[in-house]
Coordinates of C-alpha atoms and ligand atoms in Angstrom, one line a residue:
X9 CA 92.8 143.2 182.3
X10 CA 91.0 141.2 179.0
X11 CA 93.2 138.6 177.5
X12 CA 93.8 139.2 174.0
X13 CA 93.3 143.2 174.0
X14 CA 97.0 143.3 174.1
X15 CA 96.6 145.9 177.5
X16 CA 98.4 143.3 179.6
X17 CA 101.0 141.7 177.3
X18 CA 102.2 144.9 176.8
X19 CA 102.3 146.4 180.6
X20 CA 103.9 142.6 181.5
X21 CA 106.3 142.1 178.4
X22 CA 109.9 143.9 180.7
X23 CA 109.9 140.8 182.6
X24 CA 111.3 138.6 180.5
X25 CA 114.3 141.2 179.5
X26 CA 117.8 139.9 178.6
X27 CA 116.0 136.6 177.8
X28 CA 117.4 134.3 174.6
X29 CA 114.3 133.6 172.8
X30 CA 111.6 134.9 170.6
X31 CA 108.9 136.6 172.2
X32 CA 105.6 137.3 170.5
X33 CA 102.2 139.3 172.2
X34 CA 98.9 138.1 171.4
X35 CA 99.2 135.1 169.8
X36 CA 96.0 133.5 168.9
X37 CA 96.7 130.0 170.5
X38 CA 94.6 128.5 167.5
X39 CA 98.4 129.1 165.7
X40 CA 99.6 126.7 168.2
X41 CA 97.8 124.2 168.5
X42 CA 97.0 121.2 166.3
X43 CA 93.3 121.5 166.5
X44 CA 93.3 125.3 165.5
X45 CA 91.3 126.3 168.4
X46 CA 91.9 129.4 171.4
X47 CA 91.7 132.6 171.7
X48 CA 95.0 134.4 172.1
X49 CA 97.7 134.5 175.0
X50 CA 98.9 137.3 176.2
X51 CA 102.7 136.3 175.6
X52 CA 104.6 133.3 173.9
X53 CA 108.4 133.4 174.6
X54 CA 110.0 130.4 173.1
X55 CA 113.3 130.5 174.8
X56 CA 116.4 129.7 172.9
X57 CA 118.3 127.7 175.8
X58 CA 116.9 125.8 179.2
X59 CA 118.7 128.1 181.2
X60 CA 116.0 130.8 179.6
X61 CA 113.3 128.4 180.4
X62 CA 114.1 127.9 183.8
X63 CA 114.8 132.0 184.1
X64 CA 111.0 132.6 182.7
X65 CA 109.4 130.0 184.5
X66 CA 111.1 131.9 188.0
X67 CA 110.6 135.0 186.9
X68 CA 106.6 134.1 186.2
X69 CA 106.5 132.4 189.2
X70 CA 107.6 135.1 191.6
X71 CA 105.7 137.8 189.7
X72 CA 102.3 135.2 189.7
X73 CA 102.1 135.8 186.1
X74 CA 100.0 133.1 184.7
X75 CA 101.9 130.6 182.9
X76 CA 102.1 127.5 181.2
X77 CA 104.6 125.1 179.3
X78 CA 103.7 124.0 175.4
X79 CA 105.9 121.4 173.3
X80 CA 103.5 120.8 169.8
X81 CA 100.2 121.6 171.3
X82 CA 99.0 118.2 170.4
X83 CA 97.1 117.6 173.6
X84 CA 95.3 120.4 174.6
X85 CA 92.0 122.3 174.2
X86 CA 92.9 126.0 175.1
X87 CA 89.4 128.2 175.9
X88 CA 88.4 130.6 173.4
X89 CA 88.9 133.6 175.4
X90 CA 92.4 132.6 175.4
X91 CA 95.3 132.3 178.3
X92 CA 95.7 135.6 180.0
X93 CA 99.3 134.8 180.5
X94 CA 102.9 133.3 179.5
X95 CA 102.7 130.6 177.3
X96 CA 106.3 128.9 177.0
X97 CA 106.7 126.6 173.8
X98 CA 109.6 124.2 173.7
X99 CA 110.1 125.0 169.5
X100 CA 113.6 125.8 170.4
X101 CA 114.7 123.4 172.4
X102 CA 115.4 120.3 170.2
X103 CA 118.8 119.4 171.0
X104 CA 119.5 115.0 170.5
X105 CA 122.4 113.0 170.8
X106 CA 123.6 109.8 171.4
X107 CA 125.1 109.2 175.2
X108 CA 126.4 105.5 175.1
X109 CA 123.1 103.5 174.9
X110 CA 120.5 106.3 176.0
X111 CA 119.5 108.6 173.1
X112 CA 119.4 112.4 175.2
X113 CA 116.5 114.5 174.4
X114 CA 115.2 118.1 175.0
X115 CA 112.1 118.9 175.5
X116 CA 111.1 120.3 172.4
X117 CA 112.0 117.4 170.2
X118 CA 109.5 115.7 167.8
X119 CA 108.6 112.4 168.8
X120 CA 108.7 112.2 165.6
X121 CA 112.3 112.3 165.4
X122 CA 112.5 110.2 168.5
X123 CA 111.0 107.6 166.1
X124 CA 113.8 107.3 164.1
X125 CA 115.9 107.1 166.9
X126 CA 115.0 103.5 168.3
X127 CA 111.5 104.7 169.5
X128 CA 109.6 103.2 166.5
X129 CA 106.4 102.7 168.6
X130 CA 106.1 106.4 168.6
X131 CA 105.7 106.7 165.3
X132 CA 102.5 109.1 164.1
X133 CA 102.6 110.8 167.4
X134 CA 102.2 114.7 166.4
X135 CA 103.9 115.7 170.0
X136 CA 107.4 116.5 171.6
X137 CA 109.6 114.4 174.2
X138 CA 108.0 117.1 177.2
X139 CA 104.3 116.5 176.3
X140 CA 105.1 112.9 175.6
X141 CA 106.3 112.5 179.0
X142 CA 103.7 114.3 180.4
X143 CA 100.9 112.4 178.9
X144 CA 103.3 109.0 179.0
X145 CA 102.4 108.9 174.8
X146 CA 102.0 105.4 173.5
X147 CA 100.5 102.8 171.2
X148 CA 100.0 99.5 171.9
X149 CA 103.3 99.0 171.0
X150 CA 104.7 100.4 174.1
X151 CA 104.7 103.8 176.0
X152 CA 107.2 106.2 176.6
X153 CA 107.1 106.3 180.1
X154 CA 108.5 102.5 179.7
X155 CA 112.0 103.8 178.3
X156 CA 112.9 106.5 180.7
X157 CA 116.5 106.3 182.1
X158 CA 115.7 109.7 183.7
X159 CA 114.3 113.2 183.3
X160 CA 115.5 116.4 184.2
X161 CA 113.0 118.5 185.9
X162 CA 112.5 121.9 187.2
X163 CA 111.1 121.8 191.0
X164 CA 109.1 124.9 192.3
X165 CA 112.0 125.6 194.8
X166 CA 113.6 126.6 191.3
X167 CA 116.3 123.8 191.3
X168 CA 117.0 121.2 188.9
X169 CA 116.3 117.5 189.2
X170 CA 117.3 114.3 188.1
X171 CA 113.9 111.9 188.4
X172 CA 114.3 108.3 187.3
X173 CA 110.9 106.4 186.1
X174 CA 109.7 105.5 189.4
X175 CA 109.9 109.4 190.6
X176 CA 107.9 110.4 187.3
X177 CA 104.8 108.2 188.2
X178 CA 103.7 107.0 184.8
X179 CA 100.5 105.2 184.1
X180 CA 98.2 104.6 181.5
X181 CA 98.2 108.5 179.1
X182 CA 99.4 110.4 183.2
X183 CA 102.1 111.2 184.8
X184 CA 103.2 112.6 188.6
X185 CA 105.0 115.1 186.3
X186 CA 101.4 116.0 184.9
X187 CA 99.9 116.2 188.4
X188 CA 102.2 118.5 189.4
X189 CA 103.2 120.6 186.4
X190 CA 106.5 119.9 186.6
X191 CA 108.5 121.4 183.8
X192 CA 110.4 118.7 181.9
X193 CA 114.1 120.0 180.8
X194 CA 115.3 117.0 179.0
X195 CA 115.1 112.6 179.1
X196 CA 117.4 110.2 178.9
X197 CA 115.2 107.5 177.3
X198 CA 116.4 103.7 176.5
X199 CA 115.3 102.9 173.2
X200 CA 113.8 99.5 172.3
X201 CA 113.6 97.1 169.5
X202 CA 109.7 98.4 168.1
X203 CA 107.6 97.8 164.6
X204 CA 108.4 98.7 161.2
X205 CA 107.7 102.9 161.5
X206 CA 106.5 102.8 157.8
X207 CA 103.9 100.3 158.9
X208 CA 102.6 101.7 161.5
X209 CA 101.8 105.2 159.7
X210 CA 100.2 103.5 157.0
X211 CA 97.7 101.8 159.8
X212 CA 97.1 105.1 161.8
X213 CA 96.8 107.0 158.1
X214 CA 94.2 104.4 156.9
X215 CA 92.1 104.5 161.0
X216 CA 92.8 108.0 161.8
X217 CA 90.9 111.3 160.7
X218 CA 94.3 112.9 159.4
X219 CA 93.0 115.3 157.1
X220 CA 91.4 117.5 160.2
X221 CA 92.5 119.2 163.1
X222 CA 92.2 117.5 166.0
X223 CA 93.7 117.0 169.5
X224 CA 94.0 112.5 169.0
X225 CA 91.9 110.4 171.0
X226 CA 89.9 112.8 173.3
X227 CA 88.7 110.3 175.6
X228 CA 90.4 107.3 177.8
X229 CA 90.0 104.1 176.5
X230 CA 87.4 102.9 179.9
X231 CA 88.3 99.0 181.2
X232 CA 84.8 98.0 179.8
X233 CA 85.9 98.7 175.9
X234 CA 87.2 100.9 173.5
X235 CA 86.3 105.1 173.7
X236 CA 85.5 104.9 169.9
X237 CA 83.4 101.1 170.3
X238 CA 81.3 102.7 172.6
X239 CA 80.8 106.3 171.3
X240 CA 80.4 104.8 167.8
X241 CA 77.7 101.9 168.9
X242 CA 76.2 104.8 170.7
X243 CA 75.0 106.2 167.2
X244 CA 77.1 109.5 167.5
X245 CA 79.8 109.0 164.5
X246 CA 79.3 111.9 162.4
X247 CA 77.5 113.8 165.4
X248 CA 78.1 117.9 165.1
X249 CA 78.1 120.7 167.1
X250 CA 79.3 124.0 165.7
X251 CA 82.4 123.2 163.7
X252 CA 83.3 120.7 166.0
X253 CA 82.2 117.2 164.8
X254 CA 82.5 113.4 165.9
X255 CA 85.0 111.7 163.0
X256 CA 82.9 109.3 160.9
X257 CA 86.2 107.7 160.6
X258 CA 87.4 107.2 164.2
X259 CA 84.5 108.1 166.7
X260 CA 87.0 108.7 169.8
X261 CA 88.4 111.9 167.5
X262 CA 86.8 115.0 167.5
X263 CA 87.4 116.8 164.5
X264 CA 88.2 120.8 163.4
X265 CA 85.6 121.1 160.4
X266 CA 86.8 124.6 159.7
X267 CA 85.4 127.5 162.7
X268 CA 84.6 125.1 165.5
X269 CA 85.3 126.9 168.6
X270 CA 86.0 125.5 172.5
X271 CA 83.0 125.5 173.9
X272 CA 81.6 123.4 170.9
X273 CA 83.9 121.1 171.7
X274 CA 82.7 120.8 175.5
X275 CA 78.9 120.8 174.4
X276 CA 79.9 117.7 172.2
X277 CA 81.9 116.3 175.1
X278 CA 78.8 116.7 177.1
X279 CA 76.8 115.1 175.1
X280 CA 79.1 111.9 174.3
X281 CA 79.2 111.6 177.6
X282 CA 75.7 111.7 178.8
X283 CA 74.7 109.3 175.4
X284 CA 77.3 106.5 176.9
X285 CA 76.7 106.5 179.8
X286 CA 72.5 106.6 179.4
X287 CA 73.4 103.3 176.9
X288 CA 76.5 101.3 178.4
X289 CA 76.6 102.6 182.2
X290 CA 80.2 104.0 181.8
X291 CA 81.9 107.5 182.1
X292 CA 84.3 108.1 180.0
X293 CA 87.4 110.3 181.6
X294 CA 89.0 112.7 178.5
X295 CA 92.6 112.2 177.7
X296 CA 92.0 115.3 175.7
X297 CA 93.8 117.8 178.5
X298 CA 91.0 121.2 178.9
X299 CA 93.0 124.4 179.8
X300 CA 91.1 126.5 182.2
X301 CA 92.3 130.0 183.2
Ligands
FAD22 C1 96.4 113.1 165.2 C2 96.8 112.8 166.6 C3 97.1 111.6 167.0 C4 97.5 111.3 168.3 N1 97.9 110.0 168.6 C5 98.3 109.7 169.8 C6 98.7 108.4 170.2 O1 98.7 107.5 169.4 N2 99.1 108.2 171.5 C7 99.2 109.2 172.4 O2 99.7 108.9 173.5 N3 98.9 110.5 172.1 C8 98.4 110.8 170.8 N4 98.0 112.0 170.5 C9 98.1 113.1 171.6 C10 99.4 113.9 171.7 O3 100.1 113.9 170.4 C11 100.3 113.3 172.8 O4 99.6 113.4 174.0 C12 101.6 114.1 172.8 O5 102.5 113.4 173.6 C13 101.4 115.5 173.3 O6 102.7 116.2 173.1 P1 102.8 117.8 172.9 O7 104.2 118.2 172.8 O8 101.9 118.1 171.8 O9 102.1 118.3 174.3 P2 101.2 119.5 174.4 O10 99.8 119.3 173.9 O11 101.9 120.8 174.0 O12 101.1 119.6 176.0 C14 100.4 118.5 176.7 C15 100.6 118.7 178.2 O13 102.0 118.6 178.5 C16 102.5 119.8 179.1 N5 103.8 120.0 178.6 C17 104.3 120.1 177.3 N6 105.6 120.2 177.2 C18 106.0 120.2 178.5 C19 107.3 120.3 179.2 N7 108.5 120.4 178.5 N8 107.3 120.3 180.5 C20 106.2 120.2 181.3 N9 105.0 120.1 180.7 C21 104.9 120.1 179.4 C22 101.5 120.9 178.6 O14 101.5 122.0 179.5 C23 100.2 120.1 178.7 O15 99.8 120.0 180.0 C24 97.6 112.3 169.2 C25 97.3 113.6 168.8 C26 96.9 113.9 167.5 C27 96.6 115.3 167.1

């Protein structure tokens, strides 16, 4: 079956009967994502509850139906054919309280919220508590991985699990829970005394390409210097490919100029890549995360 020619969504949709949620066919994934690009996927279900989550996730899994977890879609280049599949989006899940000195989040809670809560060094970071966990989101004023009392995560065998930060395996933008594509259910996260929030937007609003889509930084930052240093000394600010082109403003962002498509993206990955590391002698690993299907 073709993704987006609404054949399988429709042949596939009974599965996820009796389900709280809202469930959508053919959803062009370009709605979903903050650099407005991918084809569409088959099915998005944005369950109303985590028991629905962890329903659709075992009911995917034991009818090996594609499927995939999204919290803001901040993080992600999804190919233009789109995701032949279940796409699960945390919208609903955005439950956050208090629990003596641990704020206790859902999955699908902004971090922007989160930086209101005692999580100031998030501030400006267009994701959810799940992706940011995921990813381990940060500034250099700390990372999120750093605050974790636990997380509750769904294991393959279908059970629910309490992980505390050693189990999650942060590091620098990665997680174990990436590696393995654990689904997060909710954190307990320590907050921490951070920078003034207002502050910090101003400084990301005055270095950041804001005005375009755009995924964030779409490379690592190598141990030799900066992503944006060396893509910008290696004369490709401004650099286009398609719609997709190099930000004249931040050189480690690649910017949505209106149609750019996945695969110009890539081409203009590809050729970042083989300019830095022609100049300076270094690779440079994405933080953007590629879906491939
Ligand atoms: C303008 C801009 C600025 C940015 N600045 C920063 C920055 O300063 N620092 C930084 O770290 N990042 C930054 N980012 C990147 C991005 O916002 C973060 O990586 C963010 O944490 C991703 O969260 P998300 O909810 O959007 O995840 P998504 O993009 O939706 O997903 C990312 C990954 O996590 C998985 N995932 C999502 N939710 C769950 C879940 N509940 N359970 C299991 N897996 C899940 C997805 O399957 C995917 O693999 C920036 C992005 C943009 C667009």
């Amino acid at each position: 079956m073709e993704a987006g020619k609404g054949n399988g969504s429709r042949a596939l949709v009974g599965f996820l009967k009796g389900l709280p949620g809202a469930l959508r066919l053919d959803v062009p994934l370009c709605s979903l994502t903050t650099f407005r690009i991918g084809g569409p996927a088959w099915m998005v279900f944005a369950p109303a509850t985590q028991a629905a989550l962890i329903e659709a996730v075992k009911r995917a899994r034991s009818l090996g139906i594609p499927w995939r977890i999204l919290g803001k879609g901040s993080n992600v280049l999804f190919p233009d054919q789109g995701f032949p599949g279940l796409i699960i989006s945390t919208a609903c899940l955005r439950e956050c309280r208090s629990d003596g000195e641990l704020v206790v989040a859902e999955a699908g809670v902004p971090l922007a919220k989160l930086s209101r809560l005692g999580f100031s060094f998030l501030a400006g970071i267009p994701g959810t508590v799940g992706g940011g966990l995921v990813t381990n989101a940060g500034t250099k004023f700390g990372q999120i991985g750093d605050q974790v009392e636990w997380v509750e995560v769904l294991l393959p065998s279908g059970e629910v699990a309490r992980w505390d930060m050693e189990g999650c395996g942060f590091s620098y933008r990665d997680s174990r829970l990436r590696r393995l594509g654990i689904p997060v259910l909710r954190a307990g996260l320590r907050p921490k005394a951070g920078p003034d929030p207002a502050e910090v937007l101003a400084k990301r609003r005055a270095s950041q390409p804001l005005d375009w889509p755009s995924a964030g930084c779409v490379f690592r930052n190598p141990r030799e210097a900066p992503a944006g240093w060396l893509i910008d000394r290696a004369g490709l600010k401004g650099a286009r490919q398609g719609g997709a082109m190099v930000s004249p403003r931040h050189a480690n962002f690649i910017v949505n100029t209106g149609q750019a498509r996945a695969c110009d993206v890539l081409a203009l990955v590809d050729r970042i890549r083989a300019r830095v590391v022609k100049i300076f002698n270094v690779w440079l690993e994405l933080e953007l995360e590629v879906v491939t299907v």
